[in-house]
Amino acid sequence: MDTKKFFVILCCLIPGFGRAQSSGPLFQFSFSGYVNAEFFFDSRQMISAREGSVPLFPARVQKDPDGQDLNAVHSTTFSLLSSRLQAGITGPEVFGARSSALVEVDFMGTGQDKFNLIRMRHALIRLNWENTELLAGQYWHPLFVVQCYPGVVAFGSGVPFHVLNRGPQLRLTHKTGALSLTAVLITQSDFASPGPAGTGSAYIRNSGRPEVFGQVILETRGFLAGASLGYLWLRPRTTTSLGYLTNETMDGFSGNLFAKWQGSAASIKLQAIYGENMAHLVMLGGYGEAAMTDPGKNIFSYAGIRNLSVWSDLETNTQPFRAGLFAGFSKNPGSETSLTGASWARGSDIAYMFRISPRIGLFYGKASFNLELLYDVAAYGSPDETFQFGETETADNVRALATIKYGF
């Protein structure tokens, strides 16, 4: 659906929403969102998404015959792709639970060639009992903890040092005192794993199993701490290049530890993320072909490329000015098994990378004016079969970002 059609339909529905509200408390509707104007300058070419709006890491040094770096080219961009609209609905009780639903869209599209198109961010149903919540729909991946993610200005919430992923899921959360326990079954949509046939959700669908996650959070008196652990199965191929059936899967775990302290004047958030095959989370890593288990049929086993990422985010709570500092580090620890064939990974030639990002914002009513400076460094090299690196060469970028955001 294009943008014009979406808003025509929305305008037609709004009068109906008003009648529903005026006829009684059965359903209530609310609308919110923001327009976000972003201007940014990069000192060199960046590996990024959505017209540069989602910065990942600096492009590696690539010399021409004269020894000039082909990627030492600066760029400027003006973007409104992250502007969004949200509709919330609350309804009657269902099995004794409060019922609600939410739909949220932005204009980022679902791929590099689909920006400026409407995409579904969230579409979910919630049933809330006194201490238990059941959520069904598209929502944040469990490793994206809504109570503890970077408060950066740049779109992507600190990606690729912090996860960025939303997917169709079934989530059950139970709270008892200060403790919250969550179990999640999640699949993939536009945030999908790479593989032999490109990036797509077919690999997890063909495995016959969703990604499974468990999470525990302790929250009390301005302090929060928690941990998540999950397991992902992919079936990269159902048939080999010789036409034989193959049941080999790529299995891997991922998890995080996180903490947040909220004071009267400032807050600090910390998180460590570790796992293998985390490309669908827009982080370093992936997987590849390991041993040939049946040479006659050309059947391979698979092994994961791991990722370790840590970040911290410090932010003041003052008004009308707020300041913050984000720092992130990500490393490719390699694979436990030699990868002898093809591999599918994000940043497979990066040994490590880091980002330091100070910011300041002026908040006035529904409007905010923000400045952020991102300094990114990536160390490139040639990995061996276990994706361990010897000598590396760094590439760095400075991004100056300014935004004007108006919420409603």
C-alpha positions as semicolon CSV with decimal commas, in nm:
position;residue;x (nm);y (nm);z (nm)
1;M;0,000;0,000;0,000
2;D;0,146;0,342;-0,095
3;T;0,145;0,645;0,134
4;K;-0,149;0,826;-0,028
5;K;-0,378;0,523;-0,007
6;F;-0,287;0,469;0,359
7;F;-0,386;0,820;0,463
8;V;-0,706;0,815;0,256
9;I;-0,815;0,498;0,437
10;L;-0,710;0,643;0,774
11;C;-0,914;0,961;0,717
12;C;-1,217;0,753;0,622
13;L;-1,189;0,546;0,939
14;I;-1,150;0,833;1,186
15;P;-1,520;0,938;1,178
16;G;-1,614;0,575;1,253
17;F;-1,376;0,577;1,546
18;G;-1,548;0,885;1,686
19;R;-1,890;0,720;1,666
20;A;-1,754;0,414;1,847
21;Q;-1,627;0,637;2,127
22;S;-1,945;0,843;2,157
23;S;-2,173;0,540;2,168
24;G;-2,017;0,409;2,487
25;P;-1,699;0,277;2,649
26;L;-1,686;-0,044;2,443
27;F;-1,388;0,072;2,232
28;Q;-1,156;0,368;2,272
29;F;-0,906;0,489;2,013
30;S;-0,597;0,705;2,039
31;F;-0,351;0,835;1,783
32;S;0,006;0,948;1,834
33;G;0,336;0,974;1,653
34;Y;0,593;1,226;1,543
35;V;0,755;1,396;1,246
36;N;1,133;1,371;1,261
37;A;1,353;1,581;1,033
38;E;1,714;1,455;1,028
39;F;2,019;1,615;0,870
40;F;2,353;1,435;0,886
41;F;2,705;1,458;0,747
42;D;2,949;1,164;0,716
43;S;3,324;1,215;0,674
44;R;3,354;0,891;0,470
45;Q;3,133;0,629;0,307
46;M;2,930;0,426;0,558
47;I;2,780;0,079;0,546
48;S;2,425;0,172;0,639
49;A;2,058;0,106;0,572
50;R;1,764;0,313;0,444
51;E;1,944;0,593;0,262
52;G;2,205;0,617;0,535
53;S;1,950;0,674;0,814
54;V;2,067;0,359;1,000
55;P;2,447;0,385;1,044
56;L;2,630;0,054;1,088
57;F;3,007;0,085;1,033
58;P;3,258;0,272;0,815
59;A;3,339;0,121;0,475
60;R;3,682;-0,039;0,462
61;V;3,983;0,127;0,300
62;Q;3,989;0,047;-0,073
63;K;4,276;0,192;-0,278
64;D;4,265;0,295;-0,645
65;P;4,573;0,257;-0,874
66;D;4,704;0,592;-0,744
67;G;4,677;0,478;-0,384
68;Q;4,375;0,697;-0,308
69;D;4,108;0,560;-0,074
70;L;3,790;0,519;-0,280
71;N;3,573;0,530;0,031
72;A;3,723;0,851;0,173
73;V;3,429;1,043;0,029
74;H;3,204;1,252;0,252
75;S;2,828;1,273;0,213
76;T;2,526;1,469;0,339
77;T;2,165;1,358;0,378
78;F;1,831;1,511;0,475
79;S;1,572;1,250;0,575
80;L;1,224;1,219;0,725
81;L;1,195;0,840;0,689
82;S;1,178;0,774;1,063
83;S;0,857;0,978;1,108
84;R;0,585;0,750;1,240
85;L;0,218;0,711;1,324
86;Q;0,063;0,492;1,593
87;A;-0,297;0,388;1,657
88;G;-0,397;0,236;1,992
89;I;-0,725;0,060;2,069
90;T;-0,867;-0,052;2,403
91;G;-1,172;-0,274;2,418
92;P;-1,392;-0,487;2,641
93;E;-1,270;-0,766;2,867
94;V;-1,171;-1,098;2,711
95;F;-1,168;-1,398;2,949
96;G;-1,146;-1,152;3,238
97;A;-0,851;-0,967;3,087
98;R;-0,826;-0,606;2,970
99;S;-0,792;-0,613;2,592
100;S;-0,600;-0,373;2,372
101;A;-0,433;-0,355;2,032
102;L;-0,171;-0,137;1,868
103;V;-0,058;-0,065;1,512
104;E;0,249;0,145;1,435
105;V;0,400;0,237;1,098
106;D;0,688;0,446;0,966
107;F;0,832;0,522;0,622
108;M;1,157;0,323;0,635
109;G;1,029;0,050;0,404
110;T;1,146;-0,310;0,425
111;G;1,463;-0,292;0,215
112;Q;1,722;-0,065;0,060
113;D;1,511;-0,026;-0,256
114;K;1,183;0,022;-0,065
115;F;1,249;0,329;0,150
116;N;0,985;0,603;0,159
117;L;0,718;0,332;0,167
118;I;0,500;0,254;0,468
119;R;0,612;-0,045;0,672
120;M;0,456;-0,215;0,971
121;R;0,667;-0,167;1,283
122;H;0,425;-0,310;1,539
123;A;0,088;-0,479;1,507
124;L;-0,017;-0,659;1,822
125;I;-0,294;-0,768;2,057
126;R;-0,258;-0,761;2,437
127;L;-0,461;-0,937;2,703
128;N;-0,379;-0,818;3,055
129;W;-0,484;-0,993;3,373
130;E;-0,379;-0,872;3,718
131;N;-0,025;-1,014;3,702
132;T;-0,005;-1,176;3,358
133;E;0,009;-1,044;3,003
134;L;-0,037;-1,235;2,676
135;L;0,091;-1,059;2,365
136;A;0,036;-1,184;2,008
137;G;0,164;-0,995;1,705
138;Q;0,471;-0,821;1,568
139;Y;0,680;-0,666;1,845
140;W;1,038;-0,616;1,962
141;H;1,271;-0,916;1,971
142;P;1,329;-1,031;2,334
143;L;1,692;-0,910;2,320
144;F;1,557;-0,558;2,265
145;V;1,457;-0,474;2,622
146;V;1,219;-0,177;2,615
147;Q;1,318;-0,077;2,970
148;C;1,690;-0,076;2,885
149;Y;1,801;0,038;2,540
150;P;2,025;0,329;2,430
151;G;1,862;0,672;2,426
152;V;2,066;0,784;2,123
153;V;1,939;1,032;1,863
154;A;2,044;0,831;1,554
155;F;1,779;0,593;1,427
156;G;1,835;0,229;1,525
157;S;1,883;0,256;1,904
158;G;2,259;0,196;1,899
159;V;2,264;-0,071;1,628
160;P;2,489;-0,268;1,552
161;F;2,614;-0,262;1,912
162;H;2,258;-0,314;2,031
163;V;2,005;-0,539;1,858
164;L;1,744;-0,407;1,614
165;N;1,473;-0,660;1,532
166;R;1,094;-0,695;1,538
167;G;0,914;-1,015;1,452
168;P;0,583;-1,203;1,473
169;Q;0,563;-1,363;1,815
170;L;0,367;-1,505;2,103
171;R;0,483;-1,365;2,438
172;L;0,369;-1,452;2,790
173;T;0,482;-1,237;3,085
174;H;0,407;-1,297;3,452
175;K;0,494;-1,052;3,729
176;T;0,530;-1,146;4,092
177;G;0,645;-0,863;4,315
178;A;0,959;-0,707;4,170
179;L;1,024;-1,008;3,945
180;S;0,905;-1,042;3,586
181;L;0,928;-1,372;3,394
182;T;0,877;-1,389;3,016
183;A;0,861;-1,671;2,762
184;V;0,862;-1,593;2,388
185;L;0,815;-1,783;2,061
186;I;0,926;-1,561;1,771
187;T;0,973;-1,600;1,395
188;Q;1,105;-1,366;1,126
189;S;0,956;-1,115;0,885
190;D;1,152;-0,822;0,735
191;F;1,431;-0,875;0,994
192;A;1,541;-1,210;0,854
193;S;1,848;-1,433;0,839
194;P;2,079;-1,449;0,537
195;G;2,149;-1,776;0,356
196;P;2,218;-1,954;0,026
197;A;1,911;-1,801;-0,143
198;G;1,959;-1,451;-0,003
199;T;1,800;-1,294;0,303
200;G;1,453;-1,418;0,393
201;S;1,231;-1,595;0,643
202;A;1,228;-1,930;0,457
203;Y;1,523;-2,066;0,660
204;I;1,345;-2,042;0,996
205;R;1,012;-2,151;0,842
206;N;1,173;-2,461;0,690
207;S;1,328;-2,553;1,024
208;G;0,975;-2,608;1,154
209;R;1,057;-2,433;1,483
210;P;1,033;-2,073;1,603
211;E;1,312;-1,902;1,792
212;V;1,253;-1,961;2,165
213;F;1,345;-1,720;2,445
214;G;1,322;-1,687;2,819
215;Q;1,379;-1,366;3,013
216;V;1,389;-1,260;3,377
217;I;1,383;-0,898;3,501
218;L;1,416;-0,762;3,854
219;E;1,294;-0,405;3,895
220;T;1,283;-0,210;4,221
221;R;1,336;0,149;4,344
222;G;1,499;0,295;4,034
223;F;1,710;-0,013;3,963
224;L;1,653;-0,277;3,696
225;A;1,856;-0,586;3,608
226;G;1,786;-0,889;3,397
227;A;1,897;-1,159;3,157
228;S;1,769;-1,326;2,841
229;L;1,858;-1,655;2,673
230;G;1,729;-1,802;2,350
231;Y;1,788;-2,058;2,074
232;L;1,744;-2,029;1,697
233;W;1,712;-2,307;1,439
234;L;1,759;-2,246;1,065
235;R;1,742;-2,491;0,777
236;P;1,953;-2,318;0,509
237;R;1,879;-2,579;0,241
238;T;1,614;-2,844;0,188
239;T;1,791;-2,987;-0,119
240;T;2,158;-3,003;-0,214
241;S;2,316;-2,883;-0,537
242;L;2,299;-3,246;-0,657
243;G;1,925;-3,269;-0,591
244;Y;1,929;-3,471;-0,268
245;L;1,721;-3,399;0,043
246;T;1,917;-3,248;0,332
247;N;1,795;-3,206;0,691
248;E;2,101;-3,024;0,823
249;T;2,021;-2,720;1,039
250;M;2,213;-2,426;1,179
251;D;2,146;-2,416;1,555
252;G;2,270;-2,139;1,778
253;F;2,204;-1,957;2,105
254;S;2,211;-1,590;2,201
255;G;2,157;-1,399;2,522
256;N;2,217;-1,079;2,714
257;L;2,274;-0,932;3,058
258;F;2,149;-0,581;3,129
259;A;2,109;-0,326;3,406
260;K;1,970;0,025;3,451
261;W;1,993;0,275;3,734
262;Q;1,755;0,572;3,735
263;G;1,849;0,862;3,960
264;S;1,693;1,204;4,015
265;A;1,941;1,380;3,785
266;A;2,073;1,108;3,554
267;S;2,039;0,746;3,445
268;I;2,285;0,486;3,326
269;K;2,221;0,173;3,123
270;L;2,458;-0,120;3,063
271;Q;2,424;-0,428;2,845
272;A;2,633;-0,721;2,722
273;I;2,516;-0,938;2,430
274;Y;2,671;-1,266;2,319
275;G;2,570;-1,532;2,071
276;E;2,619;-1,691;1,734
277;N;2,439;-1,632;1,406
278;M;2,306;-1,288;1,503
279;A;2,289;-1,129;1,157
280;H;1,908;-1,109;1,172
281;L;1,950;-0,884;1,477
282;V;2,150;-0,635;1,260
283;M;2,470;-0,724;1,442
284;L;2,804;-0,874;1,343
285;G;2,806;-1,250;1,282
286;G;2,624;-1,519;1,090
287;Y;2,704;-1,876;0,991
288;G;2,863;-2,088;0,721
289;E;2,925;-2,434;0,579
290;A;3,142;-2,649;0,803
291;A;3,216;-3,017;0,742
292;M;3,100;-3,210;0,436
293;T;2,891;-3,483;0,601
294;D;2,806;-3,668;0,278
295;P;3,037;-3,593;-0,020
296;G;2,833;-3,816;-0,251
297;K;2,523;-3,600;-0,197
298;N;2,706;-3,272;-0,129
299;I;2,554;-3,233;0,219
300;F;2,717;-2,983;0,455
301;S;2,682;-2,924;0,826
302;Y;2,676;-2,563;0,950
303;A;2,846;-2,364;1,225
304;G;2,786;-2,017;1,365
305;I;3,005;-1,705;1,364
306;R;2,984;-1,551;1,710
307;N;2,942;-1,193;1,826
308;L;3,023;-1,019;2,153
309;S;2,892;-0,667;2,208
310;V;2,890;-0,439;2,512
311;W;2,756;-0,087;2,548
312;S;2,681;0,180;2,806
313;D;2,457;0,485;2,789
314;L;2,463;0,776;3,034
315;E;2,191;1,043;3,015
316;T;2,086;1,338;3,229
317;N;1,722;1,390;3,328
318;T;1,740;1,769;3,344
319;Q;1,504;2,014;3,168
320;P;1,494;2,175;2,919
321;F;1,842;2,054;2,818
322;R;1,945;1,689;2,831
323;A;2,284;1,544;2,754
324;G;2,398;1,187;2,696
325;L;2,697;0,973;2,607
326;F;2,681;0,634;2,433
327;A;2,980;0,400;2,403
328;G;2,972;0,062;2,231
329;F;3,221;-0,213;2,142
330;S;3,160;-0,521;1,927
331;K;3,396;-0,809;1,850
332;N;3,393;-1,110;1,620
333;P;3,520;-1,402;1,839
334;G;3,502;-1,633;1,536
335;S;3,362;-1,984;1,506
336;E;3,424;-2,290;1,720
337;T;3,437;-2,497;1,399
338;S;3,628;-2,437;1,075
339;L;3,405;-2,305;0,798
340;T;3,528;-2,469;0,480
341;G;3,256;-2,358;0,239
342;A;3,032;-2,058;0,183
343;S;2,937;-1,826;0,467
344;W;2,658;-1,575;0,522
345;A;2,733;-1,305;0,774
346;R;2,725;-0,933;0,846
347;G;3,067;-0,771;0,872
348;S;3,250;-1,102;0,823
349;D;3,575;-0,914;0,749
350;I;3,553;-0,701;1,066
351;A;3,757;-0,813;1,369
352;Y;3,616;-0,547;1,603
353;M;3,454;-0,205;1,599
354;F;3,359;0,066;1,846
355;R;3,150;0,383;1,866
356;I;3,162;0,687;2,094
357;S;2,861;0,914;2,064
358;P;2,788;1,228;2,274
359;R;2,454;1,409;2,235
360;I;2,259;1,708;2,359
361;G;1,894;1,802;2,321
362;L;1,664;2,094;2,389
363;F;1,310;1,989;2,481
364;Y;1,027;2,239;2,456
365;G;0,675;2,101;2,486
366;K;0,613;1,854;2,203
367;A;0,921;1,969;2,011
368;S;1,285;1,871;2,055
369;F;1,606;1,992;1,891
370;N;1,894;1,743;1,905
371;L;2,261;1,729;1,814
372;E;2,468;1,410;1,816
373;L;2,821;1,324;1,711
374;L;2,903;0,963;1,620
375;Y;3,266;0,850;1,596
376;D;3,288;0,498;1,449
377;V;3,597;0,281;1,401
378;A;3,602;-0,063;1,233
379;A;3,907;-0,291;1,211
380;Y;3,909;-0,488;0,885
381;G;4,112;-0,796;0,803
382;S;4,116;-1,134;0,631
383;P;3,980;-1,405;0,863
384;D;4,096;-1,766;0,859
385;E;3,860;-2,067;0,848
386;T;3,756;-2,012;1,210
387;F;3,711;-1,637;1,147
388;Q;4,007;-1,540;1,360
389;F;4,201;-1,231;1,248
390;G;4,569;-1,150;1,223
391;E;4,668;-0,805;1,100
392;T;4,388;-0,551;1,064
393;E;4,346;-0,205;0,913
394;T;4,108;0,048;1,066
395;A;3,862;0,279;0,897
396;D;3,688;0,559;1,085
397;N;3,397;0,794;1,027
398;V;3,257;1,100;1,197
399;R;2,884;1,161;1,162
400;A;2,736;1,495;1,269
401;L;2,361;1,457;1,316
402;A;2,099;1,724;1,382
403;T;1,726;1,657;1,422
404;I;1,405;1,848;1,480
405;K;1,127;1,627;1,614
406;Y;0,764;1,720;1,672
407;G;0,545;1,475;1,861
408;F;0,169;1,456;1,873
